[in-house]
PDB file of C-alpha atoms and ligand atoms in Angstrom:
ATOM      1  CA  MET A   1    -222.070-114.435  47.097  1.00 59.00           C
ATOM      2  CA  ASN A   2    -219.756-114.475  50.173  1.00 65.00           C
ATOM      3  CA  GLY A   3    -220.882-113.737  53.642  1.00 72.00           C
ATOM      4  CA  GLN A   4    -220.258-109.978  53.466  1.00 78.00           C
ATOM      5  CA  ASP A   5    -223.541-109.029  51.664  1.00 93.00           C
ATOM      6  CA  CYS A   6    -225.541-111.827  53.125  1.00 98.00           C
ATOM      7  CA  ILE A   7    -228.662-110.873  55.142  1.00 98.00           C
ATOM      8  CA  PHE A   8    -228.365-113.946  57.337  1.00 98.00           C
ATOM      9  CA  CYS A   9    -224.728-113.242  58.128  1.00 98.00           C
ATOM     10  CA  LYS A  10    -225.834-109.753  59.166  1.00 98.00           C
ATOM     11  CA  ILE A  11    -228.525-111.273  61.405  1.00 98.00           C
ATOM     12  CA  ILE A  12    -225.986-113.636  62.894  1.00 98.00           C
ATOM     13  CA  LYS A  13    -223.646-110.702  63.667  1.00 97.00           C
ATOM     14  CA  GLY A  14    -226.507-108.766  65.220  1.00 97.00           C
ATOM     15  CA  GLU A  15    -226.340-105.982  62.529  1.00 97.00           C
ATOM     16  CA  ILE A  16    -229.944-106.698  61.602  1.00 97.00           C
ATOM     17  CA  PRO A  17    -232.495-107.627  64.326  1.00 97.00           C
ATOM     18  CA  ALA A  18    -234.299-110.933  64.398  1.00 98.00           C
ATOM     19  CA  ASN A  19    -236.513-112.819  66.836  1.00 97.00           C
ATOM     20  CA  THR A  20    -234.125-115.460  68.096  1.00 98.00           C
ATOM     21  CA  ILE A  21    -235.421-118.593  69.728  1.00 98.00           C
ATOM     22  CA  TYR A  22    -232.060-120.509  70.121  1.00 98.00           C
ATOM     23  CA  GLU A  23    -228.439-119.777  69.847  1.00 98.00           C
ATOM     24  CA  ASP A  24    -225.266-121.766  70.529  1.00 98.00           C
ATOM     25  CA  GLY A  25    -221.721-121.510  69.217  1.00 98.00           C
ATOM     26  CA  GLU A  26    -222.615-122.985  65.784  1.00 98.00           C
ATOM     27  CA  PHE A  27    -226.246-122.187  65.097  1.00 98.00           C
ATOM     28  CA  LYS A  28    -228.770-119.355  65.420  1.00 98.00           C
ATOM     29  CA  VAL A  29    -232.500-120.115  65.092  1.00 98.00           C
ATOM     30  CA  ILE A  30    -234.777-117.177  64.191  1.00 98.00           C
ATOM     31  CA  LEU A  31    -238.376-116.725  63.433  1.00 98.00           C
ATOM     32  CA  ASP A  32    -238.987-116.223  59.705  1.00 97.00           C
ATOM     33  CA  VAL A  33    -240.070-112.635  58.942  1.00 97.00           C
ATOM     34  CA  ASN A  34    -242.776-113.878  56.579  1.00 96.00           C
ATOM     35  CA  PRO A  35    -243.996-116.962  58.350  1.00 96.00           C
ATOM     36  CA  ALA A  36    -245.873-119.690  56.564  1.00 94.00           C
ATOM     37  CA  SER A  37    -247.506-120.514  59.933  1.00 94.00           C
ATOM     38  CA  LYS A  38    -247.312-119.539  63.630  1.00 96.00           C
ATOM     39  CA  GLY A  39    -243.764-120.335  64.813  1.00 97.00           C
ATOM     40  CA  HIS A  40    -242.141-120.778  61.363  1.00 97.00           C
ATOM     41  CA  ALA A  41    -238.422-120.665  62.191  1.00 98.00           C
ATOM     42  CA  LEU A  42    -235.122-120.946  60.355  1.00 98.00           C
ATOM     43  CA  ILE A  43    -232.008-122.805  61.580  1.00 98.00           C
ATOM     44  CA  LEU A  44    -228.986-120.819  60.372  1.00 98.00           C
ATOM     45  CA  PRO A  45    -225.425-122.141  60.678  1.00 98.00           C
ATOM     46  CA  LYS A  46    -223.207-119.206  61.853  1.00 98.00           C
ATOM     47  CA  GLU A  47    -220.685-120.110  59.212  1.00 98.00           C
ATOM     48  CA  HIS A  48    -221.706-118.869  55.736  1.00 98.00           C
ATOM     49  CA  TYR A  49    -222.422-121.801  53.422  1.00 98.00           C
ATOM     50  CA  ALA A  50    -224.496-120.962  50.406  1.00 98.00           C
ATOM     51  CA  ASP A  51    -226.438-124.269  50.265  1.00 98.00           C
ATOM     52  CA  ILE A  52    -226.490-128.046  50.708  1.00 98.00           C
ATOM     53  CA  TYR A  53    -223.676-128.449  48.241  1.00 98.00           C
ATOM     54  CA  GLU A  54    -221.357-126.197  50.253  1.00 98.00           C
ATOM     55  CA  ILE A  55    -222.196-127.057  53.842  1.00 98.00           C
ATOM     56  CA  GLU A  56    -219.899-129.464  55.554  1.00 98.00           C
ATOM     57  CA  GLU A  57    -221.386-132.866  56.225  1.00 98.00           C
ATOM     58  CA  ASP A  58    -220.860-132.668  60.022  1.00 98.00           C
ATOM     59  CA  VAL A  59    -222.502-129.290  60.297  1.00 98.00           C
ATOM     60  CA  ALA A  60    -225.399-130.525  58.231  1.00 98.00           C
ATOM     61  CA  GLY A  61    -225.782-133.511  60.556  1.00 98.00           C
ATOM     62  CA  ARG A  62    -225.763-131.294  63.629  1.00 98.00           C
ATOM     63  CA  ALA A  63    -228.312-128.972  62.003  1.00 98.00           C
ATOM     64  CA  MET A  64    -230.613-131.932  61.515  1.00 98.00           C
ATOM     65  CA  LYS A  65    -230.032-133.042  65.155  1.00 98.00           C
ATOM     66  CA  LEU A  66    -231.027-129.553  66.259  1.00 98.00           C
ATOM     67  CA  ALA A  67    -234.152-129.651  63.959  1.00 98.00           C
ATOM     68  CA  LYS A  68    -235.233-132.835  65.747  1.00 98.00           C
ATOM     69  CA  LYS A  69    -234.908-131.207  69.108  1.00 98.00           C
ATOM     70  CA  LEU A  70    -236.691-128.051  68.044  1.00 98.00           C
ATOM     71  CA  ALA A  71    -239.466-129.871  66.268  1.00 98.00           C
ATOM     72  CA  CYS A  72    -240.332-131.704  69.495  1.00 98.00           C
ATOM     73  CA  HIS A  73    -240.003-128.557  71.627  1.00 98.00           C
ATOM     74  CA  MET A  74    -242.022-126.344  69.276  1.00 97.00           C
ATOM     75  CA  THR A  75    -244.704-128.970  68.894  1.00 97.00           C
ATOM     76  CA  ASN A  76    -245.021-129.101  72.710  1.00 97.00           C
ATOM     77  CA  VAL A  77    -245.220-125.334  73.091  1.00 97.00           C
ATOM     78  CA  LEU A  78    -247.374-124.587  70.046  1.00 97.00           C
ATOM     79  CA  SER A  79    -249.628-127.599  70.146  1.00 97.00           C
ATOM     80  CA  CYS A  80    -249.282-127.902  66.403  1.00 97.00           C
ATOM     81  CA  ASP A  81    -250.636-130.961  64.616  1.00 97.00           C
ATOM     82  CA  GLY A  82    -247.622-131.682  62.318  1.00 96.00           C
ATOM     83  CA  PHE A  83    -244.396-130.333  61.120  1.00 96.00           C
ATOM     84  CA  ASN A  84    -242.541-129.672  57.813  1.00 95.00           C
ATOM     85  CA  LEU A  85    -238.731-129.445  57.490  1.00 97.00           C
ATOM     86  CA  ILE A  86    -237.863-127.662  54.185  1.00 97.00           C
ATOM     87  CA  GLN A  87    -234.538-126.795  52.756  1.00 98.00           C
ATOM     88  CA  ASN A  88    -234.331-125.075  49.379  1.00 97.00           C
ATOM     89  CA  ASN A  89    -231.204-125.060  47.140  1.00 98.00           C
ATOM     90  CA  HIS A  90    -230.762-122.782  44.087  1.00 98.00           C
ATOM     91  CA  GLU A  91    -233.404-120.448  42.644  1.00 98.00           C
ATOM     92  CA  VAL A  92    -235.109-123.214  40.651  1.00 97.00           C
ATOM     93  CA  ALA A  93    -235.872-124.915  43.945  1.00 96.00           C
ATOM     94  CA  GLY A  94    -237.172-121.789  45.555  1.00 94.00           C
ATOM     95  CA  GLN A  95    -234.128-120.579  47.390  1.00 97.00           C
ATOM     96  CA  THR A  96    -234.143-116.795  47.890  1.00 98.00           C
ATOM     97  CA  VAL A  97    -231.472-116.331  50.570  1.00 98.00           C
ATOM     98  CA  PHE A  98    -228.178-117.877  49.642  1.00 98.00           C
ATOM     99  CA  HIS A  99    -227.020-118.819  53.077  1.00 98.00           C
ATOM    100  CA  PHE A 100    -227.922-122.392  54.050  1.00 98.00           C
ATOM    101  CA  HIS A 101    -230.963-122.575  56.204  1.00 98.00           C
ATOM    102  CA  LEU A 102    -233.473-125.230  57.369  1.00 98.00           C
ATOM    103  CA  HIS A 103    -237.058-124.177  57.620  1.00 98.00           C
ATOM    104  CA  LEU A 104    -238.986-125.505  60.667  1.00 98.00           C
ATOM    105  CA  ILE A 105    -242.672-125.090  59.788  1.00 96.00           C
ATOM    106  CA  PRO A 106    -245.299-126.083  62.412  1.00 96.00           C
ATOM    107  CA  ARG A 107    -248.496-127.218  60.779  1.00 95.00           C
ATOM    108  CA  TYR A 108    -252.067-126.816  62.089  1.00 95.00           C
ATOM    109  CA  VAL A 109    -255.167-128.649  60.915  1.00 94.00           C
ATOM    110  CA  GLY A 110    -256.946-126.191  58.605  1.00 90.00           C
ATOM    111  CA  ASP A 111    -253.947-123.949  58.164  1.00 89.00           C
ATOM    112  CA  LYS A 112    -253.932-121.992  54.916  1.00 85.00           C
ATOM    113  CA  ASN A 113    -250.882-123.808  53.514  1.00 82.00           C
ATOM    114  CA  ALA A 114    -252.423-127.192  53.028  1.00 75.00           C
ATOM    115  CA  ASP A 115    -250.743-127.439  49.647  1.00 77.00           C
ATOM    116  CA  LEU A 116    -247.336-126.289  50.736  1.00 78.00           C
ATOM    117  CA  LEU A 117    -245.702-129.478  49.399  1.00 75.00           C
ATOM    118  CA  ARG A 118    -248.234-130.781  46.991  1.00 79.00           C
ATOM    119  CA  TYR A 119    -246.803-131.303  43.526  1.00 82.00           C
ATOM    120  CA  THR A 120    -247.910-132.679  40.210  1.00 88.00           C
ATOM    121  CA  SER A 121    -246.165-135.945  39.608  1.00 91.00           C
ATOM    122  CA  GLU A 122    -244.218-136.673  36.452  1.00 94.00           C
ATOM    123  CA  THR A 123    -244.513-139.932  34.562  1.00 96.00           C
ATOM    124  CA  PHE A 124    -241.604-142.272  33.709  1.00 96.00           C
ATOM    125  CA  THR A 125    -241.786-145.692  32.106  1.00 97.00           C
ATOM    126  CA  PRO A 126    -240.556-148.644  34.184  1.00 97.00           C
ATOM    127  CA  GLU A 127    -237.486-148.766  31.874  1.00 97.00           C
ATOM    128  CA  GLU A 128    -236.780-145.084  32.559  1.00 97.00           C
ATOM    129  CA  MET A 129    -237.233-145.664  36.253  1.00 96.00           C
ATOM    130  CA  LYS A 130    -234.676-148.469  36.111  1.00 97.00           C
ATOM    131  CA  VAL A 131    -232.172-146.281  34.265  1.00 97.00           C
ATOM    132  CA  ILE A 132    -232.687-143.452  36.858  1.00 96.00           C
ATOM    133  CA  CYS A 133    -232.418-145.880  39.727  1.00 95.00           C
ATOM    134  CA  ASP A 134    -229.186-147.480  38.332  1.00 96.00           C
ATOM    135  CA  SER A 135    -227.670-144.067  37.706  1.00 95.00           C
ATOM    136  CA  LEU A 136    -228.357-142.978  41.317  1.00 95.00           C
ATOM    137  CA  LYS A 137    -227.117-146.065  43.064  1.00 97.00           C
ATOM    138  CA  LEU A 138    -224.496-145.140  45.664  1.00 95.00           C
TER     139      LEU A 138
HETATM  140  P1  5GP B   1    -235.747-119.638  51.051  1.00 57.05           P
HETATM  141  O1  5GP B   1    -236.849-119.283  50.064  1.00 57.05           O
HETATM  142  O2  5GP B   1    -234.366-119.097  50.627  1.00 57.05           O
HETATM  143  O3  5GP B   1    -235.755-121.078  51.408  1.00 57.05           O
HETATM  144  O4  5GP B   1    -236.186-118.981  52.399  1.00 57.05           O
HETATM  145  C1  5GP B   1    -235.704-117.697  52.825  1.00 57.05           C
HETATM  146  C2  5GP B   1    -236.601-117.333  54.037  1.00 57.05           C
HETATM  147  O5  5GP B   1    -235.948-116.189  54.692  1.00 57.05           O
HETATM  148  C3  5GP B   1    -237.972-116.799  53.592  1.00 57.05           C
HETATM  149  O6  5GP B   1    -238.986-117.555  54.189  1.00 57.05           O
HETATM  150  C4  5GP B   1    -238.001-115.298  54.079  1.00 57.05           C
HETATM  151  O7  5GP B   1    -239.261-114.992  54.615  1.00 57.05           O
HETATM  152  C5  5GP B   1    -236.919-115.360  55.101  1.00 57.05           C
HETATM  153  N1  5GP B   1    -236.256-114.068  55.284  1.00 57.05           N
HETATM  154  C6  5GP B   1    -235.754-113.285  54.306  1.00 57.05           C
HETATM  155  N2  5GP B   1    -235.196-112.183  54.825  1.00 57.05           N
HETATM  156  C7  5GP B   1    -235.368-112.261  56.215  1.00 57.05           C
HETATM  157  C8  5GP B   1    -235.013-111.412  57.214  1.00 57.05           C
HETATM  158  O8  5GP B   1    -234.385-110.326  57.080  1.00 57.05           O
HETATM  159  N3  5GP B   1    -235.306-111.834  58.482  1.00 57.05           N
HETATM  160  C9  5GP B   1    -235.957-113.010  58.779  1.00 57.05           C
HETATM  161  N4  5GP B   1    -236.182-113.350  60.016  1.00 57.05           N
HETATM  162  N5  5GP B   1    -236.301-113.840  57.764  1.00 57.05           N
HETATM  163  C10 5GP B   1    -236.014-113.471  56.477  1.00 57.05           C
HETATM  164 ZN1   ZN B   2    -224.357-115.674  55.027  1.00 57.05          ZN
END
């Protein structure tokens, strides 16, 4: 999909309303319409990139820098007890809006999403782990 039919591009252009907590020339940060917790926000680059594979490295770097700043700010304001950064790519990984975005999710002791990131681990033999490791070395 290009930016034309993209809901986040429409939000960035102001065609669809959103609760905006931060904006600069490169990013808009909005509250998620279906928040996982109080303050759940999304960092959107204003340029349309579908996902981590498309986004330019420098833009991704600046998005992470902004995430650091906002995580500290939001934690101060909301007095949350922890914080998740989540970024989904492709349907199999849970992506539903195909415009790169970084979730900022404040966490609270006792919140109802305790298992947000809990997964069942897969088992690999030491030999398989070595093959995987060797294949991934950069
Ligand atoms: P994904 O599953 O692609 O990582 O996350 C997409 C997120 O965008 C979801 O958490 C969803 O609630 C949020 N979202 C989808 N449509 C809208 C919208 O129109 N406005 C806002 N503020 N958030 C949206
Ligand atoms: Zn878009």
